[in-house]
mmCIF file of C-alpha atoms in Angstrom:
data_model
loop_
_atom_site.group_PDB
_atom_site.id
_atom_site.type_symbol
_atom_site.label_atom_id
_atom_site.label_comp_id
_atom_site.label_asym_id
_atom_site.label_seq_id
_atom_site.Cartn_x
_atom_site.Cartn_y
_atom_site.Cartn_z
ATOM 1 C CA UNK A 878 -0.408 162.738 -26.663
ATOM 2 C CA UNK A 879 2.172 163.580 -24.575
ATOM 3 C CA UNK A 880 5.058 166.454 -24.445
ATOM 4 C CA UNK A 881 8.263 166.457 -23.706
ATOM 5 C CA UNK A 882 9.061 169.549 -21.523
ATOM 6 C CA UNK A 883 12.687 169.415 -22.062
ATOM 7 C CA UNK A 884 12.478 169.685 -25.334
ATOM 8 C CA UNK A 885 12.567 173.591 -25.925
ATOM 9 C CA UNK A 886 11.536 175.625 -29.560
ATOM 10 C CA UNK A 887 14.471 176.576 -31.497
ATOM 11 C CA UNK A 888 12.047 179.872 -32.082
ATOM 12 C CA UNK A 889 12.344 179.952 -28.087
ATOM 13 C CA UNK A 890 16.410 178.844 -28.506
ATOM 14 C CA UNK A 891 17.079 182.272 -31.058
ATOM 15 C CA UNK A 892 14.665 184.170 -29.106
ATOM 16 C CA UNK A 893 16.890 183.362 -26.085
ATOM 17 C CA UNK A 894 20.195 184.035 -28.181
ATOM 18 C CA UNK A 895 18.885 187.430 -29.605
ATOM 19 C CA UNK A 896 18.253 188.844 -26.230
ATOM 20 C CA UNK A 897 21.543 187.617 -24.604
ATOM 21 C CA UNK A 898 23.480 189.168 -27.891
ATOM 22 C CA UNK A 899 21.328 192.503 -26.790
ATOM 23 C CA UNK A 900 22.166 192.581 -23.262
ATOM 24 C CA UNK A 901 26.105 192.144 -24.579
ATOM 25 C CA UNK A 902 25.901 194.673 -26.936
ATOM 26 C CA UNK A 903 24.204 197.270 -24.368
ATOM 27 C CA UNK A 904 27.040 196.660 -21.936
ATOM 28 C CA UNK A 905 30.044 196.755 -24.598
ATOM 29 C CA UNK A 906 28.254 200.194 -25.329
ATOM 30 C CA UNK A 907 27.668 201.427 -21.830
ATOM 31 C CA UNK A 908 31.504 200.598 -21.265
ATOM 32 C CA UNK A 909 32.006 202.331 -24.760
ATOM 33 C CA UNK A 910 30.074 205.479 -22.866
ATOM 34 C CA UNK A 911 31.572 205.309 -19.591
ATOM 35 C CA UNK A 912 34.981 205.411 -21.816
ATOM 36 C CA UNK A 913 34.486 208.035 -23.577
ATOM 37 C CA UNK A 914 32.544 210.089 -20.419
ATOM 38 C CA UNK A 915 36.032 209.350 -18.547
ATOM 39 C CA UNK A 916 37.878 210.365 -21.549
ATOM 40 C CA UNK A 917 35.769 213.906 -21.719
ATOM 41 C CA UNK A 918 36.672 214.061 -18.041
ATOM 42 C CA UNK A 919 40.571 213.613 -18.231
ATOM 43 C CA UNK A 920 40.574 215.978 -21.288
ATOM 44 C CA UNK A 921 38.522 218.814 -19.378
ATOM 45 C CA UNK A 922 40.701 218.320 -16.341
ATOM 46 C CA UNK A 923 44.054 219.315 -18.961
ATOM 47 C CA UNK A 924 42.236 221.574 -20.285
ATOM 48 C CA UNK A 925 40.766 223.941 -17.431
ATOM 49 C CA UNK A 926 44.649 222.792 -15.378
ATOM 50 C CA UNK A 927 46.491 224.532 -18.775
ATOM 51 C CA UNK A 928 44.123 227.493 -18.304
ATOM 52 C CA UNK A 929 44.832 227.968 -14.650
ATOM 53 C CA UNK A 930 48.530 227.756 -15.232
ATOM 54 C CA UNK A 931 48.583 230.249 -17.863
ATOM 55 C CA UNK A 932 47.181 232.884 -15.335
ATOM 56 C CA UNK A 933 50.028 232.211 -12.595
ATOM 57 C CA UNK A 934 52.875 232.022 -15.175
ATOM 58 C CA UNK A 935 50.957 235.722 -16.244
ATOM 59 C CA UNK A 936 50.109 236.782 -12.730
ATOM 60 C CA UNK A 937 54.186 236.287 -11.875
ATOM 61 C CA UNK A 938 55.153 237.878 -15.057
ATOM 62 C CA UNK A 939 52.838 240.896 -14.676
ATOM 63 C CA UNK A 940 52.112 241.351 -10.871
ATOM 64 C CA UNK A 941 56.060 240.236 -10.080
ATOM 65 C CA UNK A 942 58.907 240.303 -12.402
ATOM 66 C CA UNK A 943 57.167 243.829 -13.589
ATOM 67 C CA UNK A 944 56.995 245.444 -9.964
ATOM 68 C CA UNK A 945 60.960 244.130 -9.170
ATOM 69 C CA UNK A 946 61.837 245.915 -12.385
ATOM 70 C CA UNK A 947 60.505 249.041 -11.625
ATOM 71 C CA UNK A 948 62.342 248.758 -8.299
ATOM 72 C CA UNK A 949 66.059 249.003 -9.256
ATOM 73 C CA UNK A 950 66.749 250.135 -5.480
ATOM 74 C CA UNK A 951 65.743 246.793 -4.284
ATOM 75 C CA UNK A 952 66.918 244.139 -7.113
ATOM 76 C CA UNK A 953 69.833 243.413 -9.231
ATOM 77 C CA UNK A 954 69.248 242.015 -13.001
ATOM 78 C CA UNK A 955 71.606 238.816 -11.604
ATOM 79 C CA UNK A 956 69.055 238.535 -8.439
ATOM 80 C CA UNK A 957 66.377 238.747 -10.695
ATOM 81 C CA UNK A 958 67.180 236.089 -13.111
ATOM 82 C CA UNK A 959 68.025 233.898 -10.291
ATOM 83 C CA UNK A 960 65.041 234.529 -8.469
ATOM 84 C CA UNK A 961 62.622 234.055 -12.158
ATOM 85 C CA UNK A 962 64.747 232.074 -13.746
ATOM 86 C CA UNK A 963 63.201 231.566 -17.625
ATOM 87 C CA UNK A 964 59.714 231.861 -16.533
ATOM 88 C CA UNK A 965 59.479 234.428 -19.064
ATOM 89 C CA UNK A 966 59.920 232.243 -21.880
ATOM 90 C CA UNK A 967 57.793 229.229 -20.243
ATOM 91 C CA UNK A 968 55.486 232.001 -20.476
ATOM 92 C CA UNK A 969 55.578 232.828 -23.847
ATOM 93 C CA UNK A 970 56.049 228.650 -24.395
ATOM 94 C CA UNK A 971 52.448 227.881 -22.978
ATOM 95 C CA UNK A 972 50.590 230.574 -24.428
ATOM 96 C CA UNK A 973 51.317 228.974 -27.591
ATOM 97 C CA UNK A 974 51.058 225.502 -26.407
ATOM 98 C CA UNK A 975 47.553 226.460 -24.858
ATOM 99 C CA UNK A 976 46.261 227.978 -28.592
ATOM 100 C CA UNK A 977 47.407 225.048 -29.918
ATOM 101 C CA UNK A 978 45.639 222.468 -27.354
ATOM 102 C CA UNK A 979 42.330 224.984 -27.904
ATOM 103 C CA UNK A 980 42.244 224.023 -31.415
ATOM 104 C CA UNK A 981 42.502 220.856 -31.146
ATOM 105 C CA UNK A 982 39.133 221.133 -28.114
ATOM 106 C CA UNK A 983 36.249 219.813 -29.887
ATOM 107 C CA UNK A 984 33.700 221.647 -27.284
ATOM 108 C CA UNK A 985 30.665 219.767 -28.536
ATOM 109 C CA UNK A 986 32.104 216.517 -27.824
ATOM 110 C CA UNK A 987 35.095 216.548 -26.352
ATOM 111 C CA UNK A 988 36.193 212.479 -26.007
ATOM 112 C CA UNK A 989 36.838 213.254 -29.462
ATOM 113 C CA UNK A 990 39.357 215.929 -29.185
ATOM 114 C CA UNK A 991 42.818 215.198 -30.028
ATOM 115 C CA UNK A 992 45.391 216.557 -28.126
ATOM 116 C CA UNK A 993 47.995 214.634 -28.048
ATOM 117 C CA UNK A 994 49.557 215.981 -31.374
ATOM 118 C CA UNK A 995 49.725 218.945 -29.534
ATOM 119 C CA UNK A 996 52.457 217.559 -27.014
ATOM 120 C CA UNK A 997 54.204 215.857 -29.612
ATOM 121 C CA UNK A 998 54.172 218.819 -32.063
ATOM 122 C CA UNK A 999 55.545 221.292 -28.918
ATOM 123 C CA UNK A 1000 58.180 218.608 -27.408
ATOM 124 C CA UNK A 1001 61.186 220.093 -28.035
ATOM 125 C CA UNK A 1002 59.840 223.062 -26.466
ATOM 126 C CA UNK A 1003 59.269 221.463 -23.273
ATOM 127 C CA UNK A 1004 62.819 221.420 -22.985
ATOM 128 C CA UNK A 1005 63.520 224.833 -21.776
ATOM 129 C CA UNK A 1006 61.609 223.063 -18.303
ATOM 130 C CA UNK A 1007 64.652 221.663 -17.289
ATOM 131 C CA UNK A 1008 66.725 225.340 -17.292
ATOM 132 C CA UNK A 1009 64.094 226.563 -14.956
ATOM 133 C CA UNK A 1010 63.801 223.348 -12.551
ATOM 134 C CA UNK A 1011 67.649 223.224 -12.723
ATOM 135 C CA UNK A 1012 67.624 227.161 -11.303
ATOM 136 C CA UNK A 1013 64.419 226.375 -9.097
ATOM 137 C CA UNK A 1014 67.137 225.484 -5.856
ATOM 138 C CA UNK A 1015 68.580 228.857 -6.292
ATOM 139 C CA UNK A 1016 65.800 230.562 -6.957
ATOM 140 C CA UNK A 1017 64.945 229.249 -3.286
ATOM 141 C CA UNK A 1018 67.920 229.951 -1.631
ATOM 142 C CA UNK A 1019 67.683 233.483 -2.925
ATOM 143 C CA UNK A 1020 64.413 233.797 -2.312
ATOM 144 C CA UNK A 1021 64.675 232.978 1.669
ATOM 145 C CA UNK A 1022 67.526 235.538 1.871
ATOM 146 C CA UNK A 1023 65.002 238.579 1.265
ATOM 147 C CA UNK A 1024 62.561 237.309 2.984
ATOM 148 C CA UNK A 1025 64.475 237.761 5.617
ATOM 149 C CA UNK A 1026 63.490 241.374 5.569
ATOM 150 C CA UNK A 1027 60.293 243.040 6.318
ATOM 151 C CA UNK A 1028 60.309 245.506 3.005
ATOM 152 C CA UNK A 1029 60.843 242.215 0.734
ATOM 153 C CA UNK A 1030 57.882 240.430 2.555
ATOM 154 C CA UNK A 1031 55.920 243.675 2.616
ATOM 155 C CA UNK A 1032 56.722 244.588 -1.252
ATOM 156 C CA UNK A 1033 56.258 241.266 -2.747
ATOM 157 C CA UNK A 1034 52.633 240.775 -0.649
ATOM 158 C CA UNK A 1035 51.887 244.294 -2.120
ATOM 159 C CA UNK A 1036 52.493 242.777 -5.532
ATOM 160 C CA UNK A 1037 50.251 239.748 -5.300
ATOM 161 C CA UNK A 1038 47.161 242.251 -3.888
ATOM 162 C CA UNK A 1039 47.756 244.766 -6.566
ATOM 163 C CA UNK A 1040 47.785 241.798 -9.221
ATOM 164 C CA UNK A 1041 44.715 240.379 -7.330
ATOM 165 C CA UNK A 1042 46.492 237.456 -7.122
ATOM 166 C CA UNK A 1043 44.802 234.259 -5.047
ATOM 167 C CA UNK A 1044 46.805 233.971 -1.277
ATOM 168 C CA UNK A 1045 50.018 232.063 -2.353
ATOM 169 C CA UNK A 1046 53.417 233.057 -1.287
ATOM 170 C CA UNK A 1047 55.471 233.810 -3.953
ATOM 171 C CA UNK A 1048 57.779 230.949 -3.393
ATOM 172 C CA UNK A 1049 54.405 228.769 -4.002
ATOM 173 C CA UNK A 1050 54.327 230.680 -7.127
ATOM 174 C CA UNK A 1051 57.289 229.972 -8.495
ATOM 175 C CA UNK A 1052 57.270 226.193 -7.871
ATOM 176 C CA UNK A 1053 53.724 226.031 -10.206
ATOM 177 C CA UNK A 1054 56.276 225.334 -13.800
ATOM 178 C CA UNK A 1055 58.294 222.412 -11.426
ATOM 179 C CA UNK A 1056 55.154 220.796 -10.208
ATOM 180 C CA UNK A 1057 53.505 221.549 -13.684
ATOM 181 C CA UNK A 1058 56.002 219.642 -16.051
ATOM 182 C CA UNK A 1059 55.671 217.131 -13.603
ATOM 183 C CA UNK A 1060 52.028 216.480 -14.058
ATOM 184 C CA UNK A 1061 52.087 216.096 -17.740
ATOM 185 C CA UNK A 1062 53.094 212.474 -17.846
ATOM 186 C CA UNK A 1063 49.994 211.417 -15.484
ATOM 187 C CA UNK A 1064 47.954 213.540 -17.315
ATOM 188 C CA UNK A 1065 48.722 211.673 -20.325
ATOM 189 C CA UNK A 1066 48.901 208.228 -19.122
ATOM 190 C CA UNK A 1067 45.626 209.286 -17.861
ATOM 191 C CA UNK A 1068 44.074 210.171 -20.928
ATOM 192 C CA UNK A 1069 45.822 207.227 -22.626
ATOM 193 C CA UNK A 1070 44.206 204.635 -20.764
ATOM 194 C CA UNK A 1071 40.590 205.762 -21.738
ATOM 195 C CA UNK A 1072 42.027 206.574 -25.684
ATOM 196 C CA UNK A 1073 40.856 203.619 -28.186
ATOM 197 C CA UNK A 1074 43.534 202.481 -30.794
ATOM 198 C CA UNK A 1075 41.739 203.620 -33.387
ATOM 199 C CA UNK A 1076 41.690 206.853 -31.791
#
């Protein structure tokens, strides 16, 4: 009796198939994890950036823009709104915006969260970006001309150690909304390459 030894089993032949359609569907899921890990990663990163933001935008509305108010001597209301601009009302802006994108946080798993209705739902509100990055130049110039003197460098330094602020000059300060509405679109092109369509 002989055997051919080319001749395989089909029991072998599906036993074969069955294990190559397992190794596939482990890897479509480990991509499906990796996906959703990078997802949870890029949504963290907005969310922990928005929360950082929101204390600068306070710490300049608080530890600055109340101190130069108190100090009529040294600033005029025009100075003032040149040097701060709206920041007031990008203030008020993201606080809502941030309640809004906290909803939406799904803490236990957070790939899931959706937070892009959030800058859909607030995009007209973005909007009053452009007044302030329109004003930022002047806000510079200005800026530079006080600096000039020791009291404005010594009062404004006060400011940011009385506000326990972290060591940024105030110019760096008020460049965080120009730099910030900046970000957004990488953020989200971020988060929309790891987003599924059925997402």
């Amino acid at each position: 009796l002989r055997v051919n030894q080319e001749e395989v089993p089909e029991s072998c032949n599906s036993i074969q198939d069955e294990e190559q359609d397992a190794d596939i569907s482990k890897h479509r899921q480990k991509i499906a994890e990796n996906k959703d890990q990078m997802r949870t990663n890029v949504i963290q990163e907005i969310m922990n950036t928005e929360r950082v933001y929101i204390k600068h935008l306070k710490d300049i509305c608080e530890g600055y823009i109340r101190q130069c108010r108190k100090h009529t001597g040294m600033f005029t209301t025009a100075q003032l709104s040149t040097i701060f601009g709206n920041i007031e009302d990008i203030y008020k802006f993201q606080r809502k915006f941030l309640k809004d994108l906290e909803k939406q946080y799904n803490k236990e798993e957070p790939h899931l969260s959706e937070i892009g209705s959030c800058f859909l739902q607030h995009q007209e509100g973005f909007a009053i970006y452009s007044e302030y990055c329109n004003n930022h130049p002047s806000a510079c110039i200005e800026l530079s001309k006080l600096m000039k003197q020791g009291k404005y460098r010594h009062f404004f330094e006060a400011c940011r150690l009385l506000q326990q602020m972290i060591d940024i000059a105030i110019d760096g300060f008020l460049l965080t909304p120009v730099q910030k509405i900046c970000k957004y679109p990488l953020q989200l092109a971020e988060l929309l390459k790891y987003t599924t369509q059925e997402h």
